[in-house]
Amino acid sequence: LDDTGNIVTEKKAEESHRQDSADLLIFILLLTLTILTIWLFKHRRFRFLHETGLAMIYGLLVGVVLRYGIHVPRDISNATLGCPVNASPATLLINVSGKFYEYTLKGEINANEVDNVQDNEMLRKVTFDPEVFFNILLPPIIFHAGYSLKRRHFFRNMGSILAYAFLGTVISCFVIGLLMYGCVMLMKQVGQLGGDFFFTDCLFFGAIVSATDPVTVLAIFNELQVDVDLYALLFGESVLNDAVALVLSSSIVAYQPQGDNSHTFEGTAMLKSFGIFLGVFSGSFALGVATGIVTALISFFTKLRDFQLLETALFFLMSWSTFLLAEACGFTGVVAVLFCGITQAHYTFNNLSPDSQDRTKQLFELLNFLAENFIFSYMGLTLFTFQNHVFNPMFIVGAFVAVFLGRAANIYPLSFLLNLGRRNKIRSNFQHMMMFAGLRGAMTFALSIRDTATYARQMMFSTTLLVVFFTVWICGGGTTQMLSCQRIRYVKTFMETFFSAPQGCFIFKRPPLRVGVDSDQDNSVSPERRSTKQESAWLFRIWYNFDHNYLKPILTHSGPPLTATLPPCCGPLARFLTSPQAYENECQLKDDDSDLILTDGDINLTYGDITVSTDASGAHTSGGAAFAGAATSDDLDRELTYGDHELVMRGTRLVLPMDDSEPPFTDLHHGMRM
Amino acid sequence: LDDTGNIVTEKKAEESHRQDSADLLIFILLLTLTILTIWLFKHRRFRFLHETGLAMIYGLLVGVVLRYGIHVPRDISNATLGCPVNASPATLLINVSGKFYEYTLKGEINANEVDNVQDNEMLRKVTFDPEVFFNILLPPIIFHAGYSLKRRHFFRNMGSILAYAFLGTVISCFVIGLLMYGCVMLMKQVGQLGGDFFFTDCLFFGAIVSATDPVTVLAIFNELQVDVDLYALLFGESVLNDAVALVLSSSIVAYQPQGDNSHTFEGTAMLKSFGIFLGVFSGSFALGVATGIVTALISFFTKLRDFQLLETALFFLMSWSTFLLAEACGFTGVVAVLFCGITQAHYTFNNLSPDSQDRTKQLFELLNFLAENFIFSYMGLTLFTFQNHVFNPMFIVGAFVAVFLGRAANIYPLSFLLNLGRRNKIRSNFQHMMMFAGLRGAMTFALSIRDTATYARQMMFSTTLLVVFFTVWICGGGTTQMLSCQRIRYVKTFMETFFSAPQGCFIFKRPPLRVGVDSDQDNSVSPERRSTKQESAWLFRIWYNFDHNYLKPILTHSGPPLTATLPPCCGPLARFLTSPQAYENECQLKDDDSDLILTDGDINLTYGDITVSTDASGAHTSGGAAFAGAATSDDLDRELTYGDHELVMRGTRLVLPMDDSEPPFTDLHHGMRM
């Protein structure tokens, strides 16, 4: 009897394991299928559907099959305990005729769901614990975003990015929250609301749908080499607002007024929530930056670069430990990982051996790709397999309107205010593009699926899913059309031809052609650079100087030696902290931050400026004769479709030395004269 | 009340998550510390301690701290259910005053452990579910082993490797099983046995400690460039015998005679076990090879190589799906992954773009490194944190003797038999080295921790742990001493100097110097190669011809075109299946299988042969004058310590064109004459 019981238990565990493997296999095969299809698309140059959108479609199809195609008989291995229990402990020991079995708490189940649990075993099996997203899938995505942030342009536009990400997300959150509260009130009047829906719920909804994820748009930007400033603004905003939305939503959840009437406004609870927001955000930020700096110091003081495997492993482990440390301290791991990624890219990356630089980039690129497509295919799947959907037409329409208005209330007023201070204005077509590129993605989904216990949360989840589907498919798919409609120049075929064979070297080694605004490059030599720097914000200048003169020399093997930047009284300290490599750098300052895409972008920027300026000021459109044909949107379309090679020839004439501190149309003349 | 209950549950879940993060953080920091220390060791050229050994030491230290240093107060969140239940279902729903909570079965707990469970929360927290090893940590290790199998030398020694891995493991299993049964009988007589210990348990113990894992030894071999045949024999054996031991142990567990007296011998049950062994092994083998071939075909027929990220992702996903597929079908995922790795290396690897070849190699190298060190540090930790250790001195001594004799019964008789058929004999010093390199590692540990429910299994686990510690530290640390003691030549400094700057190209492009026995290279041109091929076993020859003429052209872009190898009647089919690249290959057959290490090894082999032959036949030691000094073990030691550069100059003279089909001493003369 003893043995037979054991065998039955083992058999059950084995069966469950086999089922788990089969479920995971579904996703792996889905991803494989996505990869093959997306290869076909890329091969045939279809650009209307991104791999994430495709992953969702495949997920949807599999979801339909699982829901309607496969019938799994009622699983009899579940049992509801009849005897009265007073608590729900995390671990439960159950005495079955003298043998003890350990059970762990999985979660609460709605009373009306109890029957479902036993019926739809198959559907429940393919449902992951939502914490999987926060602990396994999101960290590599967010770290990759931080690690691949185009640093020079990010720092140059830092003020605007921070404004969009912080102020903008909060504005968007409250606008959406208020609009949804109105919508919910209306629904209550009409009698369409089937459960509680408080103002905090509305705000929570506002927070989760404020996290933009323009991965689809940025992929096309990258491919088409669209303006780097626009790219930096969009990418920087989306990376940071994920973090803001995450912390914001958790501090809204933490809003707990005392007393019976727990859903009213209360000052102290509000302040406490605000304190939590600040504390969690700054704590996560500090932790992320700290581990980044520790990694930089380790790679600075050891000669780990001789052993690439150890170096890569250390880099990976330190980045992972940021996440765990933040979670263990009660901060937000995903936010910490983001700032860790930025710090690693800014400092540690310079200390790595070239081989490890490639390895780490490729590793996180792969992890990001897999995690992202996994999430999106799961999203598609969950539309059919999630069993507590609440699709409410009024709420859905309200949400779409609110999301649209929330995004508008973020972009347009802030852009207006920022343009007052910016010399390099954010033009209206850029603003429209940013408005359009407010896609919702992985973070929104993860936040909405994290808790689907109440009616309000279930309705939010179903609506969020639709918002994500709509934005990814429609906005993502229409990016190229929107770009040409907004007359934002992109110069793909030109760039491809220009930088065909001897990439990299070609750009860096041709001295007379100064490309773009290398504000990160050096600050000592060329006087025409200084003009660029003067137009940057004072905040950025202070940070840049401090970073370049003190942090970089201390933390990396690049940058000027400390002996040159510190006052003479600190001589011995400076000599101790300066690595031998730094002295070599003194003469020929390597631009360690620049990578090829950046520099491509730089040229592109100047080119883009000209084109757009012709649009903006109208009269100048026919100013450059060689150029007139290319500027009309018809020609743009033609180039898009046929990859017009004539344009390439015309295009090359325009890339000539020019100083981008002058106004754009002077630029054009200047360029033409040379 | 409703809300408060929710909040308490949420708080509990949060607390548990924070604790989990902190526990995982311990391991990450342990690995980081291991990496830094091992860097220091490599930097200072200490070779007596491998990173896995070091990981174990750090694990031990942390285990001591956790056990004796940290006091965690009794966790009150556990509760034992009083009410009588009749079954132990996989999922349990518990009704706590109207709310339903879901619990999942974690496993059975010994009755005498129930108090422990509630006392030592901290120690239980750092204990992973053993299935983590089989589902997360072992697959990348085993795949990497398969993927990095040095193919040419593996296939050349395939017969011997299969003999050691299959016959040898079975011999070792039964020898150890019988010896341990004797030991257990003796313990019963003396009254030292505290529980049941059946013959099947002894056999199970024999199976789990028969899986060798000479990773420590092979790392030193690799670093010192020891004889490639010895490397191939040891590595191939250890890779395959992991798979054999895994399947063997599971078929021993499956031995279930009918009736009451369930631990007696019964023919049908025995046959059934044997059938399970064959079925599971061949099923896993077939699945692994099949997915490997599917991946090869996909990469053959698509032009995925234009998009390296997609290519790498596909490769990764397909390899992972092998594991899941095998598990879902009831086969053994780890075994399937091994053969998938071998197939991927043999076929798919040739279709990948150079960039993806690097990426996939580096990715699995990193995963292997992390997983391996994680397992070894967990091993160290578990010596103190595992709570059901049964250390029985008699059993431990018996086990060490049995493991030693079991290894001897594997290596020496089989080597004798194999030498009857081998032309390239396995010399006695190689046999001693193989005997010595019978380390036990990750697989043995994972198998022994998988089930620690009974007294017998607990005693096995504790003993296995000691066997692993001893072999990794003593045998692993003594490898260099053993090598010089057995006078197995290694030529590190020579190789380093010889292949210093223009690696790869230098070797491949110098036509007159034919290095080693490139039996995998081509089979058509050079007549002196044919002699090499004639000494290979007929089995290998048949396989090689079939593989080279038909499989490689169909599955990869390398190899001769099918039009050349298929009979003329199959012309149209051959033309359809042959890729354009293959025709280019027809004139200049690329050796797609060779990588630098292999070719280094080849030269090394001829050099190694000579050295060893002088040891073996005594009289020849002074045959080569320039060589005499290096052959004595004193000089060997000196070279080891000081990196003697004189030897380098002497060494180079010996690497000259030679035909290794002639006997070694003729080789030497031949070499000297040229």
Coordinates of C-alpha atoms in Angstrom, one line a residue, chain A residues 216-371:
Chain A
T216 CA 7.5 48.3 -33.7
V217 CA 7.9 51.9 -34.7
L218 CA 11.5 52.0 -33.6
A219 CA 12.4 48.9 -35.6
I220 CA 11.2 50.7 -38.7
F221 CA 13.0 53.9 -37.7
N222 CA 16.2 51.9 -37.3
E223 CA 15.7 50.2 -40.7
L224 CA 14.8 53.4 -42.4
Q225 CA 17.4 55.5 -40.6
V226 CA 14.9 58.2 -39.5
D227 CA 16.1 61.3 -37.7
V228 CA 18.2 60.4 -34.6
D229 CA 16.7 63.1 -32.4
L230 CA 13.2 61.8 -33.0
Y231 CA 14.5 58.3 -32.4
A232 CA 16.2 59.4 -29.2
L233 CA 13.1 61.2 -27.9
L234 CA 10.8 58.3 -28.6
F235 CA 13.1 55.6 -27.4
G236 CA 14.2 57.5 -24.3
E237 CA 10.7 58.4 -23.4
S238 CA 9.4 54.8 -23.8
V239 CA 12.2 53.3 -21.9
L240 CA 11.8 55.7 -18.9
N241 CA 8.0 55.8 -18.9
D242 CA 7.9 52.1 -18.5
A243 CA 9.8 52.6 -15.3
V244 CA 7.6 55.6 -14.2
A245 CA 4.3 53.8 -15.0
L246 CA 5.5 50.7 -13.1
V247 CA 6.3 52.6 -10.0
L248 CA 3.3 54.9 -10.4
S249 CA 0.9 51.9 -10.6
S250 CA 2.4 50.3 -7.5
S251 CA 2.1 53.5 -5.5
I252 CA -1.5 53.9 -6.6
V253 CA -2.2 50.3 -5.4
A254 CA -0.5 51.3 -2.1
Y255 CA -3.0 54.2 -1.6
Q256 CA -4.8 52.9 1.4
P257 CA -6.9 55.4 3.3
Q258 CA -7.6 54.4 6.8
G259 CA -11.1 53.8 8.2
D260 CA -14.1 52.1 6.7
N261 CA -14.7 54.2 3.7
S262 CA -11.5 53.1 2.0
H263 CA -12.0 54.6 -1.4
T264 CA -12.3 58.3 -0.6
F265 CA -9.7 61.0 -0.9
E266 CA -7.4 61.3 2.0
G267 CA -4.4 63.7 2.2
T268 CA -2.1 61.6 4.3
A269 CA -2.6 58.4 2.3
M270 CA -2.1 60.5 -0.9
L271 CA 1.2 61.9 0.5
K272 CA 2.2 58.4 1.5
S273 CA 1.6 57.1 -2.0
F274 CA 3.7 60.0 -3.3
G275 CA 6.4 59.2 -0.8
I276 CA 6.3 55.6 -1.9
F277 CA 6.6 56.7 -5.6
L278 CA 9.7 58.8 -4.8
G279 CA 11.3 56.3 -2.5
V280 CA 10.8 53.3 -4.7
F281 CA 11.9 55.1 -7.8
S282 CA 15.0 56.7 -6.3
G283 CA 15.9 53.6 -4.4
S284 CA 15.7 51.5 -7.6
F285 CA 17.6 54.1 -9.5
A286 CA 20.4 54.3 -6.9
L287 CA 20.7 50.5 -6.7
G288 CA 20.8 50.1 -10.5
V289 CA 23.5 52.8 -10.9
A290 CA 25.4 51.4 -7.9
T291 CA 25.7 47.9 -9.3
G292 CA 26.6 49.4 -12.7
I293 CA 29.4 51.4 -11.1
V294 CA 30.6 48.4 -9.1
T295 CA 30.8 46.3 -12.3
A296 CA 32.7 49.1 -14.0
L297 CA 35.1 49.3 -11.1
I298 CA 35.6 45.5 -11.0
S299 CA 36.3 45.5 -14.8
F300 CA 38.6 48.5 -14.3
F301 CA 40.8 47.1 -11.6
T302 CA 41.0 43.5 -12.7
K303 CA 42.4 42.4 -16.0
L304 CA 39.4 40.2 -16.5
R305 CA 39.4 41.2 -20.2
D306 CA 42.0 38.5 -20.9
F307 CA 39.3 35.9 -20.2
Q308 CA 36.2 36.8 -22.2
L309 CA 34.1 34.1 -20.9
L310 CA 34.7 35.2 -17.3
E311 CA 34.1 38.8 -18.3
T312 CA 30.8 38.1 -20.0
A313 CA 29.7 35.9 -17.2
L314 CA 30.5 38.6 -14.6
F315 CA 28.7 41.2 -16.6
F316 CA 25.6 39.0 -16.8
L317 CA 25.7 38.0 -13.2
M318 CA 26.2 41.6 -11.9
S319 CA 23.3 42.8 -14.0
W320 CA 21.1 40.1 -12.8
S321 CA 22.1 40.7 -9.2
T322 CA 20.8 44.3 -9.6
F323 CA 17.4 42.9 -10.2
L324 CA 17.5 40.4 -7.3
L325 CA 18.9 43.0 -4.9
A326 CA 16.3 45.5 -5.8
E327 CA 13.5 42.9 -5.4
A328 CA 15.0 41.7 -2.1
C329 CA 15.2 45.3 -0.8
G330 CA 11.5 45.9 -1.7
F331 CA 12.4 48.2 -4.6
T332 CA 11.4 47.5 -8.2
G333 CA 13.8 45.2 -10.0
V334 CA 12.8 46.2 -13.5
V335 CA 13.5 49.9 -12.8
A336 CA 16.8 49.0 -11.2
V337 CA 17.8 46.9 -14.2
L338 CA 17.0 49.8 -16.5
F339 CA 19.4 52.2 -14.8
C340 CA 21.9 49.4 -14.4
G341 CA 21.8 48.9 -18.2
I342 CA 22.3 52.6 -18.9
T343 CA 25.3 52.7 -16.4
Q344 CA 26.8 49.5 -17.9
A345 CA 26.6 51.0 -21.4
H346 CA 28.0 54.3 -20.3
Y347 CA 30.9 53.0 -18.2
T348 CA 31.5 49.3 -18.0
F349 CA 31.1 48.8 -21.8
N350 CA 34.3 50.9 -22.3
N351 CA 36.3 48.5 -20.0
L352 CA 35.2 45.3 -21.7
S353 CA 37.3 43.6 -24.3
P354 CA 36.0 44.1 -27.9
D355 CA 35.0 40.4 -27.9
S356 CA 33.0 40.8 -24.7
Q357 CA 31.4 44.0 -26.0
D358 CA 30.0 42.0 -28.9
R359 CA 29.1 39.0 -26.7
T360 CA 27.1 41.0 -24.2
K361 CA 25.4 43.0 -26.8
Q362 CA 24.4 39.9 -28.7
L363 CA 23.4 38.0 -25.6
F364 CA 21.0 40.7 -24.5
E365 CA 19.8 41.2 -28.0
L366 CA 18.9 37.6 -28.2
L367 CA 17.3 37.5 -24.8
N368 CA 15.3 40.6 -25.6
F369 CA 14.1 39.1 -28.9
L370 CA 13.0 35.9 -27.3
A371 CA 11.3 37.5 -24.3

